[in-house]
Amino acid sequence: MKRGIAILGSTGSIGRQAIEVLQLHPDRFFVTALTAHRNAALLFEQVRALRPRLAALTGEEAQVPADLSFCEFRFGPHALEEVAAQAEGEDVLAAVVGVAGLKAVMAARKAGKRVLLANKETLVAGGQMVMNACPPGSLFPVDSEHSAIFQCLQGAGPNPYEKILLTASGGPFRTWDKAAIQTATVAQALGHPTWNMGAKITVDSASMFNKALEIIEAKWLFDARPEQIQVVVHPQSIVHSAVQFRDGAVIAQLGSPDMKVPILYAMSYPERLETGAKELNLFALGQLTFEKPDTDKFPAIRMAYEALKAGGAAACVLNAANEEASYAFLQEKIPFGRIPEIVAEALQRHGHLPADALADIDRADALARETARAMLD
Ligand code: NDP
Ligand code: MG
């Protein structure tokens, strides 16, 4: 049987790789819907090639070419939720960037869809509310580390894990001194050593706010207590994460760094299909190295644990302030070192807010952004 998949954010790094990998298996998957924010040209090209019945451009309106009349196009931010809920088929790949994906993920779940989640900001901001909407078997991680943890837990049976070893490449500034990191340029921040990704997550990797978001993501996906999550810096990005059990066994998932592997695993689970990923050559690698994260140079990691401890909307505030600060950095409005300062201030001011319902999350998100924007000047 073919699985129908709606791809939210199909023009992005994850979206494009998802299309590449599902095109290897036309007998297994078909695309039910596609969305982009502003890149109408690529969206039209994708619609022409994949022939979904539904598509959306969420950031602006555009004239639809005449030859695409087989597809219904929707426009504007609400179209994301509509596509998530109304696309045919079982699966929705959430690959938009930022908290913009939250309402769409909730809408997908309300419509009974399986959610394949790349869009970690949604889980970080929505936390408990998202998990309440996701019974077992309805939410599959795409993030490579969380896919790795999920894979390591297959076969664990009733045995609880003791600890999650969440690996991190350390980003381009791992070996820089603290003062130099403060004034890093946009070009330097965008030069990720091992992964080729969208601009926002690449900046997050440089500041290690990506790992902060992933600590929080792991908490929700695997029902982990904060002290059960250990970040391990592993610059080669070969061990994608590991899980430790009480008998001392540690099970890790390894492979060449290629997002097509976790993307396809979420789509084909529990089956494994061909991805075209480069075979792992341990002899060529020679050695794998591991380090403790430096939370003095990268305060993001510390802030994630603080946000988990605070609970409520603290993680939502961390995410929103980081989104604002990271985009401000990308637009060269603030120096790199200002990103954690802005997030810290937002957490300080709004970290105590509740997150019981979508309205609470919206409010915390808005207040955090307001504080962050006020600090840009
Ligand atoms: P990109 O920036 O490459 O792509 C983002 C996609 O979302 C594009 O299709 C973009 O459309 C669309 N989009 C942007 N803003 C909005 C918005 N406000 N509303 C609706 N759609 C929007 O991001 P990535 O693919 O790198 O990342 C996507 C998500 O996956 C992020 O949450 C990221 O953290 C996560 N992730 C990414 C990894 C990677 O390797 N790239 C690895 C692990 C997780 P348009 O092209 O028109 O702007
Ligand atoms: Mg990751």
mmCIF file of N, CA and C and ligand atoms in Angstrom, residues 8-17 35-40 57-58 80 94-98 100-101 118-121 142-145 195-201 204 210 213-214 259 327, ligand 1:
data_model
loop_
_atom_site.group_PDB
_atom_site.id
_atom_site.type_symbol
_atom_site.label_atom_id
_atom_site.label_comp_id
_atom_site.label_asym_id
_atom_site.label_seq_id
_atom_site.Cartn_x
_atom_site.Cartn_y
_atom_site.Cartn_z
ATOM 1 N N LEU A 8 4.916 19.883 4.647
ATOM 2 C CA LEU A 8 4.824 21.295 5.025
ATOM 3 C C LEU A 8 6.239 21.856 5.049
ATOM 4 N N GLY A 9 6.514 22.815 4.182
ATOM 5 C CA GLY A 9 7.879 23.350 4.090
ATOM 6 C C GLY A 9 8.682 22.584 3.044
ATOM 7 N N SER A 10 8.054 22.285 1.911
ATOM 8 C CA SER A 10 8.691 21.408 0.913
ATOM 9 C C SER A 10 9.863 22.071 0.195
ATOM 10 N N THR A 11 9.955 23.401 0.241
ATOM 11 C CA THR A 11 11.038 24.088 -0.466
ATOM 12 C C THR A 11 12.299 24.250 0.392
ATOM 13 N N GLY A 12 12.228 23.804 1.648
ATOM 14 C CA GLY A 12 13.375 23.950 2.547
ATOM 15 C C GLY A 12 14.350 22.794 2.416
ATOM 16 N N SER A 13 15.371 22.821 3.252
ATOM 17 C CA SER A 13 16.410 21.799 3.232
ATOM 18 C C SER A 13 15.809 20.418 3.517
ATOM 19 N N ILE A 14 15.036 20.291 4.579
ATOM 20 C CA ILE A 14 14.402 19.001 4.908
ATOM 21 C C ILE A 14 13.365 18.642 3.840
ATOM 22 N N GLY A 15 12.542 19.606 3.454
ATOM 23 C CA GLY A 15 11.504 19.342 2.464
ATOM 24 C C GLY A 15 12.078 18.816 1.160
ATOM 25 N N ARG A 16 13.137 19.431 0.679
ATOM 26 C CA ARG A 16 13.735 19.011 -0.597
ATOM 27 C C ARG A 16 14.362 17.614 -0.476
ATOM 28 N N GLN A 17 14.994 17.362 0.673
ATOM 29 C CA GLN A 17 15.589 16.025 0.855
ATOM 30 C C GLN A 17 14.505 14.958 0.999
ATOM 31 N N THR A 35 3.764 22.666 0.737
ATOM 32 C CA THR A 35 3.658 24.090 1.084
ATOM 33 C C THR A 35 5.030 24.749 1.076
ATOM 34 N N ALA A 36 5.016 26.027 0.694
ATOM 35 C CA ALA A 36 6.203 26.879 0.797
ATOM 36 C C ALA A 36 5.752 28.195 1.424
ATOM 37 N N HIS A 37 6.712 29.023 1.801
ATOM 38 C CA HIS A 37 6.337 30.307 2.406
ATOM 39 C C HIS A 37 6.333 31.400 1.344
ATOM 40 N N ARG A 38 7.498 31.569 0.672
ATOM 41 C CA ARG A 38 7.609 32.622 -0.345
ATOM 42 C C ARG A 38 8.158 32.115 -1.669
ATOM 43 N N ASN A 39 8.776 30.962 -1.638
ATOM 44 C CA ASN A 39 9.453 30.471 -2.840
ATOM 45 C C ASN A 39 8.442 29.843 -3.807
ATOM 46 N N ALA A 40 7.649 30.716 -4.451
ATOM 47 C CA ALA A 40 6.592 30.242 -5.354
ATOM 48 C C ALA A 40 7.182 29.479 -6.540
ATOM 49 N N LEU A 57 0.950 28.465 -0.457
ATOM 50 C CA LEU A 57 2.037 29.423 -0.320
ATOM 51 C C LEU A 57 1.614 30.288 0.869
ATOM 52 N N THR A 58 2.335 30.142 2.000
ATOM 53 C CA THR A 58 1.831 30.710 3.251
ATOM 54 C C THR A 58 2.240 32.153 3.477
ATOM 55 N N LEU A 80 -1.555 26.833 6.053
ATOM 56 C CA LEU A 80 -0.690 25.769 6.583
ATOM 57 C C LEU A 80 -1.513 24.776 7.411
ATOM 58 N N ALA A 94 6.202 17.673 9.035
ATOM 59 C CA ALA A 94 6.294 19.067 9.473
ATOM 60 C C ALA A 94 7.732 19.522 9.306
ATOM 61 N N ALA A 95 8.010 20.227 8.214
ATOM 62 C CA ALA A 95 9.377 20.656 7.911
ATOM 63 C C ALA A 95 9.456 22.162 7.683
ATOM 64 N N VAL A 96 8.492 22.902 8.251
ATOM 65 C CA VAL A 96 8.621 24.360 8.227
ATOM 66 C C VAL A 96 9.586 24.735 9.348
ATOM 67 N N VAL A 97 10.055 25.965 9.329
ATOM 68 C CA VAL A 97 10.996 26.387 10.366
ATOM 69 C C VAL A 97 10.273 27.305 11.351
ATOM 70 N N GLY A 98 10.558 27.111 12.631
ATOM 71 C CA GLY A 98 10.023 28.003 13.655
ATOM 72 C C GLY A 98 8.675 27.573 14.194
ATOM 73 N N ALA A 100 5.946 28.711 13.741
ATOM 74 C CA ALA A 100 4.872 28.800 12.740
ATOM 75 C C ALA A 100 4.241 27.443 12.473
ATOM 76 N N GLY A 101 4.955 26.359 12.775
ATOM 77 C CA GLY A 101 4.422 25.019 12.521
ATOM 78 C C GLY A 101 3.486 24.494 13.596
ATOM 79 N N ALA A 118 10.125 17.292 11.893
ATOM 80 C CA ALA A 118 11.453 17.903 11.803
ATOM 81 C C ALA A 118 11.426 19.217 12.578
ATOM 82 N N ASN A 119 10.287 19.860 12.531
ATOM 83 C CA ASN A 119 10.072 21.203 13.073
ATOM 84 C C ASN A 119 10.092 21.205 14.612
ATOM 85 N N LYS A 120 11.325 21.140 15.161
ATOM 86 C CA LYS A 120 11.482 20.963 16.601
ATOM 87 C C LYS A 120 10.916 22.124 17.411
ATOM 88 N N GLU A 121 10.922 23.344 16.826
ATOM 89 C CA GLU A 121 10.424 24.511 17.576
ATOM 90 C C GLU A 121 8.981 24.296 18.041
ATOM 91 N N VAL A 142 12.128 13.299 13.203
ATOM 92 C CA VAL A 142 12.962 13.382 11.999
ATOM 93 C C VAL A 142 14.344 13.929 12.359
ATOM 94 N N ASP A 143 14.397 14.771 13.379
ATOM 95 C CA ASP A 143 15.676 15.310 13.854
ATOM 96 C C ASP A 143 16.636 14.128 14.031
ATOM 97 N N SER A 144 17.866 14.242 13.516
ATOM 98 C CA SER A 144 18.734 13.053 13.440
ATOM 99 C C SER A 144 19.013 12.438 14.808
ATOM 100 N N GLU A 145 19.231 13.296 15.822
ATOM 101 C CA GLU A 145 19.544 12.768 17.152
ATOM 102 C C GLU A 145 18.349 12.019 17.737
ATOM 103 N N TRP A 195 26.926 19.482 8.587
ATOM 104 C CA TRP A 195 25.573 19.389 8.052
ATOM 105 C C TRP A 195 25.284 20.602 7.171
ATOM 106 N N ASN A 196 24.533 20.391 6.096
ATOM 107 C CA ASN A 196 24.113 21.475 5.214
ATOM 108 C C ASN A 196 22.610 21.687 5.408
ATOM 109 N N MET A 197 22.228 22.787 6.068
ATOM 110 C CA MET A 197 20.851 22.951 6.532
ATOM 111 C C MET A 197 20.356 24.362 6.236
ATOM 112 N N GLY A 198 19.091 24.641 6.579
ATOM 113 C CA GLY A 198 18.540 25.985 6.443
ATOM 114 C C GLY A 198 19.299 26.980 7.315
ATOM 115 N N ALA A 199 19.141 28.288 7.017
ATOM 116 C CA ALA A 199 19.937 29.320 7.698
ATOM 117 C C ALA A 199 19.666 29.367 9.205
ATOM 118 N N LYS A 200 18.387 29.256 9.602
ATOM 119 C CA LYS A 200 18.077 29.435 11.028
ATOM 120 C C LYS A 200 18.697 28.328 11.869
ATOM 121 N N ILE A 201 18.532 27.076 11.448
ATOM 122 C CA ILE A 201 19.096 25.971 12.241
ATOM 123 C C ILE A 201 20.624 25.999 12.187
ATOM 124 N N ASP A 204 21.528 28.365 14.793
ATOM 125 C CA ASP A 204 21.268 27.671 16.064
ATOM 126 C C ASP A 204 22.379 26.686 16.401
ATOM 127 N N ASN A 210 20.553 25.186 18.987
ATOM 128 C CA ASN A 210 19.964 23.985 18.384
ATOM 129 C C ASN A 210 19.982 22.847 19.394
ATOM 130 N N LEU A 213 17.386 23.423 22.067
ATOM 131 C CA LEU A 213 16.053 23.021 21.602
ATOM 132 C C LEU A 213 15.936 21.497 21.610
ATOM 133 N N GLU A 214 17.024 20.831 21.254
ATOM 134 C CA GLU A 214 16.973 19.364 21.166
ATOM 135 C C GLU A 214 16.913 18.697 22.536
ATOM 136 N N MET A 259 20.664 13.553 6.304
ATOM 137 C CA MET A 259 19.298 13.676 6.834
ATOM 138 C C MET A 259 18.313 12.757 6.127
ATOM 139 N N TYR A 327 17.287 35.639 13.836
ATOM 140 C CA TYR A 327 16.986 36.347 12.584
ATOM 141 C C TYR A 327 17.604 37.752 12.596
HETATM 142 P P1 NDP B 1 14.639 25.881 5.668
HETATM 143 O O1 NDP B 1 14.768 27.290 6.055
HETATM 144 O O2 NDP B 1 15.592 25.308 4.682
HETATM 145 O O3 NDP B 1 13.153 25.608 5.113
HETATM 146 C C1 NDP B 1 12.029 26.048 5.793
HETATM 147 C C2 NDP B 1 10.769 25.708 5.030
HETATM 148 O O4 NDP B 1 9.646 26.275 5.706
HETATM 149 C C3 NDP B 1 10.726 26.300 3.619
HETATM 150 O O5 NDP B 1 9.884 25.499 2.823
HETATM 151 C C4 NDP B 1 10.091 27.663 3.855
HETATM 152 O O6 NDP B 1 9.460 28.194 2.690
HETATM 153 C C5 NDP B 1 9.058 27.318 4.916
HETATM 154 N N1 NDP B 1 8.762 28.431 5.831
HETATM 155 C C6 NDP B 1 9.612 29.382 6.288
HETATM 156 N N2 NDP B 1 8.986 30.221 7.132
HETATM 157 C C7 NDP B 1 7.708 29.789 7.202
HETATM 158 C C8 NDP B 1 6.559 30.275 7.894
HETATM 159 N N3 NDP B 1 6.599 31.331 8.695
HETATM 160 N N4 NDP B 1 5.391 29.614 7.719
HETATM 161 C C9 NDP B 1 5.323 28.513 6.916
HETATM 162 N N5 NDP B 1 6.382 28.026 6.239
HETATM 163 C C10 NDP B 1 7.566 28.659 6.389
HETATM 164 O O7 NDP B 1 14.660 25.038 7.025
HETATM 165 P P2 NDP B 1 15.185 23.553 7.272
HETATM 166 O O8 NDP B 1 14.620 22.638 6.247
HETATM 167 O O9 NDP B 1 16.637 23.572 7.518
HETATM 168 O O10 NDP B 1 14.511 23.236 8.673
HETATM 169 C C11 NDP B 1 13.132 22.953 8.814
HETATM 170 C C12 NDP B 1 12.872 22.446 10.222
HETATM 171 O O11 NDP B 1 13.546 21.197 10.391
HETATM 172 C C13 NDP B 1 13.411 23.381 11.312
HETATM 173 O O12 NDP B 1 12.547 23.345 12.411
HETATM 174 C C14 NDP B 1 14.743 22.755 11.679
HETATM 175 O O13 NDP B 1 15.110 23.021 12.992
HETATM 176 C C15 NDP B 1 14.440 21.277 11.496
HETATM 177 N N6 NDP B 1 15.609 20.451 11.194
HETATM 178 C C16 NDP B 1 16.341 20.698 10.080
HETATM 179 C C17 NDP B 1 17.465 19.934 9.790
HETATM 180 C C18 NDP B 1 18.238 20.136 8.522
HETATM 181 O O14 NDP B 1 19.141 19.363 8.240
HETATM 182 N N7 NDP B 1 17.930 21.130 7.722
HETATM 183 C C19 NDP B 1 17.906 18.865 10.707
HETATM 184 C C20 NDP B 1 17.037 18.667 11.837
HETATM 185 C C21 NDP B 1 15.942 19.449 12.069
HETATM 186 P P3 NDP B 1 10.312 29.146 1.652
HETATM 187 O O15 NDP B 1 11.319 28.247 1.023
HETATM 188 O O16 NDP B 1 9.263 29.601 0.706
HETATM 189 O O17 NDP B 1 10.912 30.216 2.495
#
